[in-house]
Structure formats: C-alpha cells, structure tokens
CSV table of C-alpha atoms and ligand atoms in Angstrom, one decimal:
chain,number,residue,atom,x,y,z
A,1,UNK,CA,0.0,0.0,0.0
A,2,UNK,CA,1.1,3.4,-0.5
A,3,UNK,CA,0.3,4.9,3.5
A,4,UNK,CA,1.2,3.9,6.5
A,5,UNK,CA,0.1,5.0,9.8
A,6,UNK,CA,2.5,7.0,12.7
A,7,UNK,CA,2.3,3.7,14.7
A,8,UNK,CA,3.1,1.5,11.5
A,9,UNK,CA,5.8,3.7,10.0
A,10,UNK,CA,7.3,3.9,13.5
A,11,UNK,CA,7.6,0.4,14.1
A,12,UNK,CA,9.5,-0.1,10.7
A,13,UNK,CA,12.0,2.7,11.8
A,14,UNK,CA,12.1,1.0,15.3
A,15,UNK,CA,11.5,4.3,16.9
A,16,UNK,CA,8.4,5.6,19.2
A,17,UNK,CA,5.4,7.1,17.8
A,18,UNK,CA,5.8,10.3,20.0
A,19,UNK,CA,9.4,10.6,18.1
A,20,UNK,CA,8.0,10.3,14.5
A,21,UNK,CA,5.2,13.0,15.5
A,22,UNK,CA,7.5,15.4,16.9
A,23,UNK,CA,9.8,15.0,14.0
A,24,UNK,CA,6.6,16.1,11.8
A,25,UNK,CA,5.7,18.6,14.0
A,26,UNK,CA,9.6,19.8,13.3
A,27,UNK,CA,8.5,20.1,9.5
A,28,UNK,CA,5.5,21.8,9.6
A,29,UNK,CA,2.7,18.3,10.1
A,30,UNK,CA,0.5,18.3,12.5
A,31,UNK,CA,-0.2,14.5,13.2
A,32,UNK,CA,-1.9,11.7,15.7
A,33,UNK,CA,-0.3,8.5,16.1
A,34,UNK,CA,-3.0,7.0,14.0
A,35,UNK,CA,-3.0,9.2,11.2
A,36,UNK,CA,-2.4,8.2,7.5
A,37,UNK,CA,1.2,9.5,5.8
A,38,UNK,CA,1.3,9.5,2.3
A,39,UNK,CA,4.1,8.7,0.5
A,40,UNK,CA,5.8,12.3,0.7
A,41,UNK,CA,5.5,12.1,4.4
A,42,UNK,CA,6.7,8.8,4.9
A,43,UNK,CA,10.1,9.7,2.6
A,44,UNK,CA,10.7,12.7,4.4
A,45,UNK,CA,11.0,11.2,7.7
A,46,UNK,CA,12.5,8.6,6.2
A,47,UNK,CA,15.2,11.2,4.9
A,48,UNK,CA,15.4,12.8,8.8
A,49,UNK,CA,16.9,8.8,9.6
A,50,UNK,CA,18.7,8.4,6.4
A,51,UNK,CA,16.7,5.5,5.2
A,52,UNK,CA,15.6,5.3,1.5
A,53,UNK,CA,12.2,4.0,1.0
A,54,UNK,CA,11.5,2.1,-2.5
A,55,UNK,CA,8.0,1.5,-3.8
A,56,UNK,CA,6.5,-2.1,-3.1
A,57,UNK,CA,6.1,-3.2,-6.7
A,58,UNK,CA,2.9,-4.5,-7.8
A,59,UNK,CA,2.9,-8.1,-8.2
A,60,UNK,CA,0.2,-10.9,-8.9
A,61,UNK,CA,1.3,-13.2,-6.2
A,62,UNK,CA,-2.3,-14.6,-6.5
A,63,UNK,CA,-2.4,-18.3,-5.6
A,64,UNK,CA,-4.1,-19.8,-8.7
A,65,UNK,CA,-6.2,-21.7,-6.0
A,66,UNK,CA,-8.4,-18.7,-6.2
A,67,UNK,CA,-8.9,-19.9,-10.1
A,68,UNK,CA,-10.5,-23.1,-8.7
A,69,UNK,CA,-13.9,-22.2,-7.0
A,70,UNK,CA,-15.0,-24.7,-4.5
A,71,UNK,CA,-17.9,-26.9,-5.6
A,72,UNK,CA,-20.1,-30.0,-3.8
A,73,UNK,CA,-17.8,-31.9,-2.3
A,74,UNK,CA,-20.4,-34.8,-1.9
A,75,UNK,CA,-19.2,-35.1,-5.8
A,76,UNK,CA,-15.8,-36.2,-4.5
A,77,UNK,CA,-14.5,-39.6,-5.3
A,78,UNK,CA,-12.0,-41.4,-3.7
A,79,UNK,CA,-8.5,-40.9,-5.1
A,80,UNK,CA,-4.8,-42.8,-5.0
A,81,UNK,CA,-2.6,-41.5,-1.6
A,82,UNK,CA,0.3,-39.6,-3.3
A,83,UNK,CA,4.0,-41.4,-1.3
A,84,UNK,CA,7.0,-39.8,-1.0
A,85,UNK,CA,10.3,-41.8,-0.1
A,86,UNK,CA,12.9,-40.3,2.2
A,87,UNK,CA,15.8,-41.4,3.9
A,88,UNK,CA,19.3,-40.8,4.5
A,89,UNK,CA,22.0,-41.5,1.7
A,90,UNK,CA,22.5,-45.1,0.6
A,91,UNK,CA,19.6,-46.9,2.8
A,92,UNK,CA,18.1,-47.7,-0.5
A,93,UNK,CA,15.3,-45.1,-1.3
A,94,UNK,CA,16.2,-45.6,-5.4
A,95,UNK,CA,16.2,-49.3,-4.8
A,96,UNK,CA,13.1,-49.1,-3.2
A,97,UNK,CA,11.5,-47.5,-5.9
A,98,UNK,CA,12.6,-49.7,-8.4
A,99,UNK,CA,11.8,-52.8,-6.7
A,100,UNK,CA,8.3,-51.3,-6.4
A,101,UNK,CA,8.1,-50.3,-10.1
A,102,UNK,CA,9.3,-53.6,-11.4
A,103,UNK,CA,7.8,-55.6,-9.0
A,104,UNK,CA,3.7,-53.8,-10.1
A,105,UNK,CA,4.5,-53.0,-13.3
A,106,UNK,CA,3.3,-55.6,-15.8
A,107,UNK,CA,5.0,-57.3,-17.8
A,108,UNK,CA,3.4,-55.6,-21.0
A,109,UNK,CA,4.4,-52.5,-20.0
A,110,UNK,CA,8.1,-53.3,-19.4
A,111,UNK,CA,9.3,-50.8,-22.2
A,112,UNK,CA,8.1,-48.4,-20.4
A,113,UNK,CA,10.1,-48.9,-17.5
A,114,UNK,CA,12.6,-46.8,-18.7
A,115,UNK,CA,10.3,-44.1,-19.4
A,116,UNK,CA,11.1,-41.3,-16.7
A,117,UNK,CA,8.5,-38.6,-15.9
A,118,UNK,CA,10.0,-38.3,-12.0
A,119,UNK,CA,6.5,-40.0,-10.7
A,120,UNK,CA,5.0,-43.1,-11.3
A,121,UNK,CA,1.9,-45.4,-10.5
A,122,UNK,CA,1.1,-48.5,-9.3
A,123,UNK,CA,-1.8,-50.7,-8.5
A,124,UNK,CA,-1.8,-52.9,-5.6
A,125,UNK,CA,-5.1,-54.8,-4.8
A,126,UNK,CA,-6.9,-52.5,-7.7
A,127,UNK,CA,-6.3,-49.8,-5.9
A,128,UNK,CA,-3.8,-47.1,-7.2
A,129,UNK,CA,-0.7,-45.7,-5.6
A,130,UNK,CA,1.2,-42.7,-6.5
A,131,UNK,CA,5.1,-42.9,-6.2
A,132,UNK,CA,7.3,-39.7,-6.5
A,133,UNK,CA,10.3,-40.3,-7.8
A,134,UNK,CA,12.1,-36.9,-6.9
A,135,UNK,CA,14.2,-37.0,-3.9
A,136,UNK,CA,12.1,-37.0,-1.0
A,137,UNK,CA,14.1,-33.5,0.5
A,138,UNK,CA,13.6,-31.8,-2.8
A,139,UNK,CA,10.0,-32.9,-3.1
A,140,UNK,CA,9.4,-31.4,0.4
A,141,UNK,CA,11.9,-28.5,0.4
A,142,UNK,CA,11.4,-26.8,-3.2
A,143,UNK,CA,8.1,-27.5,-2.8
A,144,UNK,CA,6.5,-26.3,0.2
A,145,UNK,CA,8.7,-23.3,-0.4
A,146,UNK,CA,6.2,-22.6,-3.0
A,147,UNK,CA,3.3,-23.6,-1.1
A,148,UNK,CA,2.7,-26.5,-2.7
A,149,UNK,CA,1.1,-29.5,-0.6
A,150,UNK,CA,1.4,-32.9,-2.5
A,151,UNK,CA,2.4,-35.7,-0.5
A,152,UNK,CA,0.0,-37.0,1.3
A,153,UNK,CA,2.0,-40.1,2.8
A,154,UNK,CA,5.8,-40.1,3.7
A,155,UNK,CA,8.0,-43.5,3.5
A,156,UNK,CA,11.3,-43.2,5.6
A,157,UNK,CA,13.7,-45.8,4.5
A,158,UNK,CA,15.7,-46.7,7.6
A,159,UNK,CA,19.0,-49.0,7.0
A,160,UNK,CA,18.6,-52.2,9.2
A,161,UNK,CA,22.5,-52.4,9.5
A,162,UNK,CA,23.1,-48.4,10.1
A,163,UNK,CA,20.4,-46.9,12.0
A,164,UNK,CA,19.5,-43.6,12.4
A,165,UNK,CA,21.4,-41.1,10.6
A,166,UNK,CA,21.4,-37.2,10.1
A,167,UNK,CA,19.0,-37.6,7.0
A,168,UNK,CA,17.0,-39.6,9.0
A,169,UNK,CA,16.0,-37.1,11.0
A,170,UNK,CA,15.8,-34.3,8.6
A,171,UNK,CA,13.3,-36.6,7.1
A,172,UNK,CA,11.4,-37.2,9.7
A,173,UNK,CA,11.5,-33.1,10.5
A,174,UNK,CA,10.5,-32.3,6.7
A,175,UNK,CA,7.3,-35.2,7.0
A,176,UNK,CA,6.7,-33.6,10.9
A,177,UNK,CA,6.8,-29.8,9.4
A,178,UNK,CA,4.3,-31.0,6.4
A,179,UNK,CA,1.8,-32.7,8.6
A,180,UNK,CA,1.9,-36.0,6.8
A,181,UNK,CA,1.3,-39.6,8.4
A,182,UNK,CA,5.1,-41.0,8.0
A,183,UNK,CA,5.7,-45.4,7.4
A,184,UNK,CA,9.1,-46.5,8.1
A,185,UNK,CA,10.7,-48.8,5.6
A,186,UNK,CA,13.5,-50.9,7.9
A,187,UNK,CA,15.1,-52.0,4.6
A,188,UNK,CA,18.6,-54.0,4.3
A,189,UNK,CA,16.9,-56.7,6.2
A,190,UNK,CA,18.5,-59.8,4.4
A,191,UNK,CA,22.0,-58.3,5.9
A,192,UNK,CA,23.4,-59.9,8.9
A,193,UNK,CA,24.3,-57.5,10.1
A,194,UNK,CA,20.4,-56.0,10.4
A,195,UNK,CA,19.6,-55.1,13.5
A,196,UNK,CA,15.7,-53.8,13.4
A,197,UNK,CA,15.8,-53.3,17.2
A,198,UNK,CA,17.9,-50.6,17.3
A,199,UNK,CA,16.6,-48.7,14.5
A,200,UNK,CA,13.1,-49.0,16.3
A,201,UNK,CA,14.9,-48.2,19.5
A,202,UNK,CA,16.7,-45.1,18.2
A,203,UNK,CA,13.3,-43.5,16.2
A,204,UNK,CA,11.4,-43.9,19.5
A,205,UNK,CA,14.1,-41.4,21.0
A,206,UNK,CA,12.0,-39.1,18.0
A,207,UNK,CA,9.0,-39.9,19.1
A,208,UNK,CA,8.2,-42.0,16.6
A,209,UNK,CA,7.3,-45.2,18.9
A,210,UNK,CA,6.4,-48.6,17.3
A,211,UNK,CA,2.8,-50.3,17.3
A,212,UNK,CA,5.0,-53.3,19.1
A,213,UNK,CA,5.7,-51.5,21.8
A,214,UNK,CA,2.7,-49.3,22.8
A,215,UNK,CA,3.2,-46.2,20.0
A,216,UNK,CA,1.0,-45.7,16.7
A,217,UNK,CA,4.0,-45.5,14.1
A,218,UNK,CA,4.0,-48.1,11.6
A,219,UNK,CA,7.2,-49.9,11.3
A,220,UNK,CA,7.4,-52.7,8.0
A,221,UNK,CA,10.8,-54.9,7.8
A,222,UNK,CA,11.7,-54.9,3.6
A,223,UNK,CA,14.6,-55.8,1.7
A,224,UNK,CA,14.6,-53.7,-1.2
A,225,UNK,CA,17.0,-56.1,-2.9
A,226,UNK,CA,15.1,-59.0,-2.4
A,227,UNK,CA,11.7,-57.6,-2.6
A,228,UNK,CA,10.9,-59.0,0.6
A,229,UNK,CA,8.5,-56.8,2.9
A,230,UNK,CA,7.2,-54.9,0.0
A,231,UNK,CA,3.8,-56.3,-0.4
A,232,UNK,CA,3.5,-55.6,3.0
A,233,UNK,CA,4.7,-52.4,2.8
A,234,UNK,CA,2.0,-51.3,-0.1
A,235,UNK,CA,-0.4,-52.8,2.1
A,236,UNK,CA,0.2,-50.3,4.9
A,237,UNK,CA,0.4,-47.7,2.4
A,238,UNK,CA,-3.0,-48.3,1.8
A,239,UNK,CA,-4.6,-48.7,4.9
A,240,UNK,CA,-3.0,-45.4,6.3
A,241,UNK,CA,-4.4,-43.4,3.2
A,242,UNK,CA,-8.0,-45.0,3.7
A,243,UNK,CA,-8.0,-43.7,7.7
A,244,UNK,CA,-6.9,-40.2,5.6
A,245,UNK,CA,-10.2,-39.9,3.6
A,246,UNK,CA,-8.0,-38.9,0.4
A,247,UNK,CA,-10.9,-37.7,-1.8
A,248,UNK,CA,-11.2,-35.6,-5.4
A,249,UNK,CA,-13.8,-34.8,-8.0
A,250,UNK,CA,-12.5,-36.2,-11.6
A,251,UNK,CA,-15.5,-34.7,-13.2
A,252,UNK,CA,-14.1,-31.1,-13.1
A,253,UNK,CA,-11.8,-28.9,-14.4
A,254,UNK,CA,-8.3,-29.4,-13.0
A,255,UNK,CA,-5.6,-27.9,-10.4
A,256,UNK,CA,-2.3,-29.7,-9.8
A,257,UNK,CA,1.6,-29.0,-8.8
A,258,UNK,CA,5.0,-29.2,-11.2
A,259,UNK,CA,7.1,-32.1,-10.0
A,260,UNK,CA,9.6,-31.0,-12.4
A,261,UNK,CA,9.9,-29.1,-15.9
A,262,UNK,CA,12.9,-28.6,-18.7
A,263,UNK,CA,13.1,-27.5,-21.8
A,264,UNK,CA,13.6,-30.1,-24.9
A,265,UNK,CA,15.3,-29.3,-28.1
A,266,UNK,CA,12.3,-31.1,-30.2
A,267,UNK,CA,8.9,-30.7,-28.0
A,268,UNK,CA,9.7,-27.0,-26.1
A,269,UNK,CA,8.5,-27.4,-22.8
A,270,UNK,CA,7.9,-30.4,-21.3
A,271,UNK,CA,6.3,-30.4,-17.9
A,272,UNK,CA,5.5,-33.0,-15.2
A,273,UNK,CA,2.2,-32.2,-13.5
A,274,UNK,CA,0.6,-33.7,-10.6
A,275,UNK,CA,-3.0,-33.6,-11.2
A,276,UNK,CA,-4.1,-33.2,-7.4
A,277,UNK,CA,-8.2,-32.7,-8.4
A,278,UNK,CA,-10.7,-32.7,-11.4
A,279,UNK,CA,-9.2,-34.3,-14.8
A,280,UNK,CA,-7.0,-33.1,-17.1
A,281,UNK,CA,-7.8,-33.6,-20.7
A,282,UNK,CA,-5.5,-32.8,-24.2
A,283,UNK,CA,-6.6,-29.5,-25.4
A,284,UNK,CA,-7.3,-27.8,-22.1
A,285,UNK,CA,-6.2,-24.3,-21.7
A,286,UNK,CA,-3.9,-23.9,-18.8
A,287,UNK,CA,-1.7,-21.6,-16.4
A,288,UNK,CA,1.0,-23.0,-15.0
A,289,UNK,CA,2.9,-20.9,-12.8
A,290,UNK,CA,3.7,-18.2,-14.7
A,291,UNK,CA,3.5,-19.7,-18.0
A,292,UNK,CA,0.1,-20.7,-20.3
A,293,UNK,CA,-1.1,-22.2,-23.0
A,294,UNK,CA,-3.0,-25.3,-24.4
A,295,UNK,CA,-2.4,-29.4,-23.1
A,296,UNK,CA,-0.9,-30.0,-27.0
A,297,UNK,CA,0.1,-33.8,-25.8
A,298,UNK,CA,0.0,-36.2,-22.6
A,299,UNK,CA,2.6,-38.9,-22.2
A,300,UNK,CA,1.5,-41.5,-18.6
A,301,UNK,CA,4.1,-42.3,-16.2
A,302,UNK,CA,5.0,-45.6,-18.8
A,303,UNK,CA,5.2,-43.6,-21.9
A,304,UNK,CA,2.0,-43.7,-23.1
A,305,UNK,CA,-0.2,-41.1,-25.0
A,306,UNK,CA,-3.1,-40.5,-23.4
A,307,UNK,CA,-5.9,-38.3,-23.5
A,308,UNK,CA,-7.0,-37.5,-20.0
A,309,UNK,CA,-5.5,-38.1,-16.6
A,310,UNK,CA,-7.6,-37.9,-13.1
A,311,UNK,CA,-6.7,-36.5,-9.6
A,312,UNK,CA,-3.3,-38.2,-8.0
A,313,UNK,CA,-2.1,-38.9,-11.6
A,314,UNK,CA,1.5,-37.8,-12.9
A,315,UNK,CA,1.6,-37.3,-16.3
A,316,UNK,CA,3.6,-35.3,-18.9
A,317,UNK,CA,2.4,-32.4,-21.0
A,318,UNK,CA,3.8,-29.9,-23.9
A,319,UNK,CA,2.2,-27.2,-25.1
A,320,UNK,CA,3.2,-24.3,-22.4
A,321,UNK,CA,4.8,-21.1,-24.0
A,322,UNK,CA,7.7,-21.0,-21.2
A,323,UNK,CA,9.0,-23.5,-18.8
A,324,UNK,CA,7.5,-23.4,-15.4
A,325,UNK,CA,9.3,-24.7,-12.5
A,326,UNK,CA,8.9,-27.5,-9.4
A,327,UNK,CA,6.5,-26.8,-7.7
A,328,UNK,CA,4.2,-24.6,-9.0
A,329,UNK,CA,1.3,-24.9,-9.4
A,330,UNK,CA,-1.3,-25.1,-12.5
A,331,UNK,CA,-4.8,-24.8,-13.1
A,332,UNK,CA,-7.3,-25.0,-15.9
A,333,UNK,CA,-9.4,-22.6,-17.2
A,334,UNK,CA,-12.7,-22.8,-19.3
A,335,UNK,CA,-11.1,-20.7,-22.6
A,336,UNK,CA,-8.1,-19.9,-23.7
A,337,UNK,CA,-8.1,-16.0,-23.3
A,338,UNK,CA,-8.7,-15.9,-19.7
A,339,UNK,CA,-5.8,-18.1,-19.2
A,340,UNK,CA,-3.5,-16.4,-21.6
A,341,UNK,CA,-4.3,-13.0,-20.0
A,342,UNK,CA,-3.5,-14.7,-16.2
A,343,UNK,CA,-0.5,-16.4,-18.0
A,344,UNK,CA,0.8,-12.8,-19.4
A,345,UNK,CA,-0.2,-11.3,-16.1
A,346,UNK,CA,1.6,-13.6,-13.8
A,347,UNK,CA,4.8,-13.7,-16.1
A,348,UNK,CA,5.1,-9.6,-16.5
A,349,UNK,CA,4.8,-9.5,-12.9
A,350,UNK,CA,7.2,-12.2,-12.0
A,351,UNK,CA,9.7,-10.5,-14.4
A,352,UNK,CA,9.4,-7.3,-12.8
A,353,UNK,CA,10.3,-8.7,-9.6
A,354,UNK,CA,13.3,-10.3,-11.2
A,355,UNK,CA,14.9,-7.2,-12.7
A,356,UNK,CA,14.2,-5.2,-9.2
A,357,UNK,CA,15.3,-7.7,-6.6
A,358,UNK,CA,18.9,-6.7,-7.0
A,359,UNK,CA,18.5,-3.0,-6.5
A,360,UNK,CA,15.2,-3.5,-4.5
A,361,UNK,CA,15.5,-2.2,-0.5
A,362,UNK,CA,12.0,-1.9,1.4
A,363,UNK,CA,11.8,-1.1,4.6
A,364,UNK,CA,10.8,-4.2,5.3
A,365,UNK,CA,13.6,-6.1,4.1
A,366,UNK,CA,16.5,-3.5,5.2
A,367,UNK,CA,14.8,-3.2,8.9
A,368,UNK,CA,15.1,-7.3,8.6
A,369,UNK,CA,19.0,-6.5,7.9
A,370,UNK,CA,19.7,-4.6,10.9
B,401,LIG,P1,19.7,-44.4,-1.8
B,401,LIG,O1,21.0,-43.5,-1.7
B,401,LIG,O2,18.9,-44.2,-0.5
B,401,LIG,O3,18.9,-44.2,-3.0
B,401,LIG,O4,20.2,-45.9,-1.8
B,401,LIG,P2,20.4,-46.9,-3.0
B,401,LIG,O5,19.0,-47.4,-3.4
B,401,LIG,O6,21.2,-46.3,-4.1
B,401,LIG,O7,21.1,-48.1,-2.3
B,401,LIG,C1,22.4,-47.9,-1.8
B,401,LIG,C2,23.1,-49.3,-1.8
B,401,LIG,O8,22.4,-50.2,-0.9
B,401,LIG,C3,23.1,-50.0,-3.2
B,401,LIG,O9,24.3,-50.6,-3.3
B,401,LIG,C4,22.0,-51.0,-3.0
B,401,LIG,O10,22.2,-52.1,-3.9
B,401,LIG,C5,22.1,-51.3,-1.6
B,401,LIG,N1,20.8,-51.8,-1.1
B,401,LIG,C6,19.6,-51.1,-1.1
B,401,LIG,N2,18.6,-51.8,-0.6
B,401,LIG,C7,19.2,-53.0,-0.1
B,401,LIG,C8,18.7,-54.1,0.6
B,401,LIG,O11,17.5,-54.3,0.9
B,401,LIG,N3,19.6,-55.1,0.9
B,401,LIG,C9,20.9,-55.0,0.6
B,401,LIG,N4,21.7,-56.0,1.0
B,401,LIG,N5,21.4,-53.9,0.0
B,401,LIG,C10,20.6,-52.9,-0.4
B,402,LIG,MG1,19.2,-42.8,-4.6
C-alpha cells in the first residue's frame, strides 16, 4: 500500500510514535499516532533517519487456488494416496523405488520402465498408488517453499544395519513440518548385520514409537534387494491413506503441482504435472505458474499417450509457451483467453520482480538487515 500510519511507520524505523510526530511537528505536520502519511510524508521522515524508502512493486502473487472455486464436495470420489520416499543416503530409497516399479509394473508395460516422468503409478489390490520419484528432500523442500502440498504419505527408509542417521531425522523433520502420516521402511533386512531393534529403538528417541511396543508409528521390515516386505509395505500404504479420507472430484476442471519441468530441443517445454483434483484432458487451456497455454500432448508415467488423466495422476504435458518450474502450481481454465491474460499477467509480474530484486530495498527487508 502506498500509506502507513505513525504507529506503523514507526515500528519499521524502530523508533516511538511520540518521536515520528515530533519530527513532523519539526516540518511543519501536524499529526496523531493513528493518522495516514502518504508517501511524501513517509520519505521525508524517512530522509530525517537516512533511510531510502522504494516503492513495493505491484505483483500478482495470487495463488491460482483462487482460479478453482469450491464446488459439492459430496461429488468427490476417492482418489490414489500420493507417497513420497525419504531417507538418508544409501539406505536404499532408489532401490526401493525400483523394486516397487518392477515388481507392479506388468510385464506388457516393461518398455516403459525406462520411461522417466520423476512420478510413477502402481496398483496394488486394484487400488492405485502414486510414487514420486524426486528425492524426497527436494520434493518437500522446493516445494513447500512454494506452497505446494502434495504428499500425502511419507515413507522413511531406515537401513537395518546403520540406524539412524542425520537424514534420517531431517526426514522425519521435513514429513513432521508438512503434517503428513510418516511409514518406516526398515530396509537392508536380508544383511546380517540387520539389526531392526535398534533402529526401532533409536526413532522412539523421536517420538516416533512402534505399534510393538505401545506407539501408533507403523514400522514394516523390507529388503529392497530382495523384494521381501514390499507387499506388505503397499499394504500399509493403503490402509494409512484409507483412515486419511483422500478424496477428489474427476469430473471437473483441473488444479495440480509441477514435479519437475525442462526445456527439450524437439517438443519445447515439457512439464510434469501432478493432477491433485478434477481431470485433465489434451486441449485444455492452462496456467502454469507463470506460464500458459494449451495441453498440445500427454505422455503417462509408462510412456503412453493418453488423452485424460484424473486427480493423484502424474503425467507429462507440452504445449506451455515458457518453462515453469517444481512446484508450481497449475490450473485450468474454461477458454483460452482468460488463461493467456493470467498467464501474461503472472509472467510480467514475475519478471518485474526479477529485474528489481537486485537494487530492491524496502523497509521491510533493510529493517530485517539490521
Ligand atoms: P539411496 O541412496 O537411498 O537411493 O540408496 P540406494 O538405493 O542407491 O542403495 C544404496 C546401496 O544399498 C546400493 O548398493 C543398493 O544395492 C544397496 N541396497 C539397497 N537396498 C538394499 C537391501 O535391501 N539389501 C541390501 N543388501 N542392499 C541394499
Ligand atoms: Mg538414490
């Protein structure tokens, strides 16, 4: 805004009201501790303490949430749980995730595989789960900076034979901070050297207690080598996101989060979305961050074109004039010229912030300095 009161600029400068209002008295203003300064007020006591005030610049820093008006929720469906897999170095999160893959993945699909879109699916007793493939700190990190909420489910992969290690517990802190239930994986079991009782021993120590002994934190034995535990593992998965309620409504128009974006010398802009509710159909028009345009193509998590893809489904898509980045998030919009004119909104905007945050001092920011 452009005023401030006596009170508020005062509390920027870190000085007390009666100051500030003697000081205008000094230049000729008569004012009360709740009065409005405009801007030529505010810079000239600003002057009197030698600090240089710079216009707040104008920025659409609208969530597109407020794109996606709320609607009967008695229309929601159930949808997949959306996992995340953390842990600390070399307990076996990638191993993990491929022993999941290739384990559900059929065998018609196997080409696939190799297709990488950073988020896959797979369906365990008919029912779907949703694995993210980005490392579990950067899923949480780059994301939640942003805002963005999409795990609903945290694995922590715990090595039988090491224990409880520094990444450990920034895991734990990360799936703590961002409110989701948390499973622990005790991988490396087919080691001798496993020693599940100490790892269950140690986590209690961060209040995450085992069912065994009196707590409420799942704890499931795997080897991610062997593929033993896994089953059981999914299992869990499920029955913790059914106590969660996880619900969507595929029959509208969708909202979702960037799991990660890049530019490709043939297609231009390749983004993967996680559709988080409604469906998202080839053809929709589309904001994404601060980029737009139109869904041109889909690709599934197993390379395959597809035409549609419902809430807690990763899937690639081309088509966006710019490349967004992880972590933001995307909506759809009925027509194309109300999302091109957010699109070109949000983008200008972003780009002025850019070019000013090198030079840019408010007195927010410098009082946060001193
Ligand atoms: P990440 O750093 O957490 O992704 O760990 P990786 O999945 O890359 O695994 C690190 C090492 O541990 C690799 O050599 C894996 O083969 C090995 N490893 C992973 N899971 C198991 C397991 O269940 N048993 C055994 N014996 N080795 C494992
Ligand atoms: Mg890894």
């Amino acid at each position: 805004s452009e005023s401030l009161t006596v009170a508020e600029l005062a509390k920027k400068l870190g000085r007390e009201p009666s100051e500030i209002i003697k000081k205008l008295f000094m230049l000729g203003v008569m004012a009360t501790i709740n009065q409005e300064l405009d801007k030529d007020a505010i810079e000239l006591i600003c002057a009197e303490y030698e600090v240089e005030v710079e216009e707040e610049i104008l920025v659409d820093k609208t969530d597109l949430e407020v794109y996606f008006e709320p609607e009967d929720e008695s229309l929601n469906e159930e949808r997949p749980p959306v996992v995340t897999i953390m842990g600390h170095v070399d307990h076996g999160k990638t191993t993990l995730l491929d022993s999941i893959r290739h384990t559900k993945v059929t065998a018609g699909e196997a080409g696939g595989i190799t297709q990488h879109i950073g988020a896959y699916q797979v369906v365990d007793n008919g029912k779907k789960i949703t694995f993210l493939d980005t490392p579990g700190h950067a899923a949480f990190t780059t994301m939640r900076a942003r805002g963005a909420k999409v795990t609903d489910l945290a694995i922590i992969v715990v090595a039988a034979d090491d224990g409880v290690m520094p990444q450990t517990v920034e895991a734990i802190n990360h799936a703590k901070a961002a409110e989701v239930p948390i499973i622990i994986a005790v991988n490396k079991m087919d080691k001798p050297s496993a020693n599940p009782d100490r790892v269950m021993q140690e986590l209690t120590e961060h209040g995450l207690v085992p069912e065994a002994w009196g707590g409420d934190t799942i704890f499931v034995p795997i080897s991610a080598l062997t593929g033993d535990g896994i089953d059981s593992l999914l299992e869990m998965i499920l029955l913790v996101s059914e106590v969660g309620e996880l619900k969507a409504n595929p029959a509208r128009r969708a909202i979702g989060t960037v799991i990660e974006a890049e530019l490709d010398k043939g297609r231009g802009s390749v983004a993967t979305l996680l559709v988080q509710d409604g469906t998202l159909n080839v053809g929709d028009p589309i904001v994404v961050g601060n980029t737009f345009g139109r869904v041109r193509a889909m690709v599934s998590d197993v390379g395959r074109r597809v035409k549609e893809a419902g809430p807690s489904t990763p899937v690639e898509i081309t088509g966006l004039n710019d490349v967004p980045q992880a972590g933001d998030r995307f909506v759809v919009f009925e027509d194309e010229k109300t999302a091109r004119q957010v699109g070109e909104t949000r983008a200008t905007s972003a780009l002025q912030v850019q070019r000013s945050e090198k030079t840019r001092v408010t007195l927010d920011n410098l009082f946060d300095q001193l």
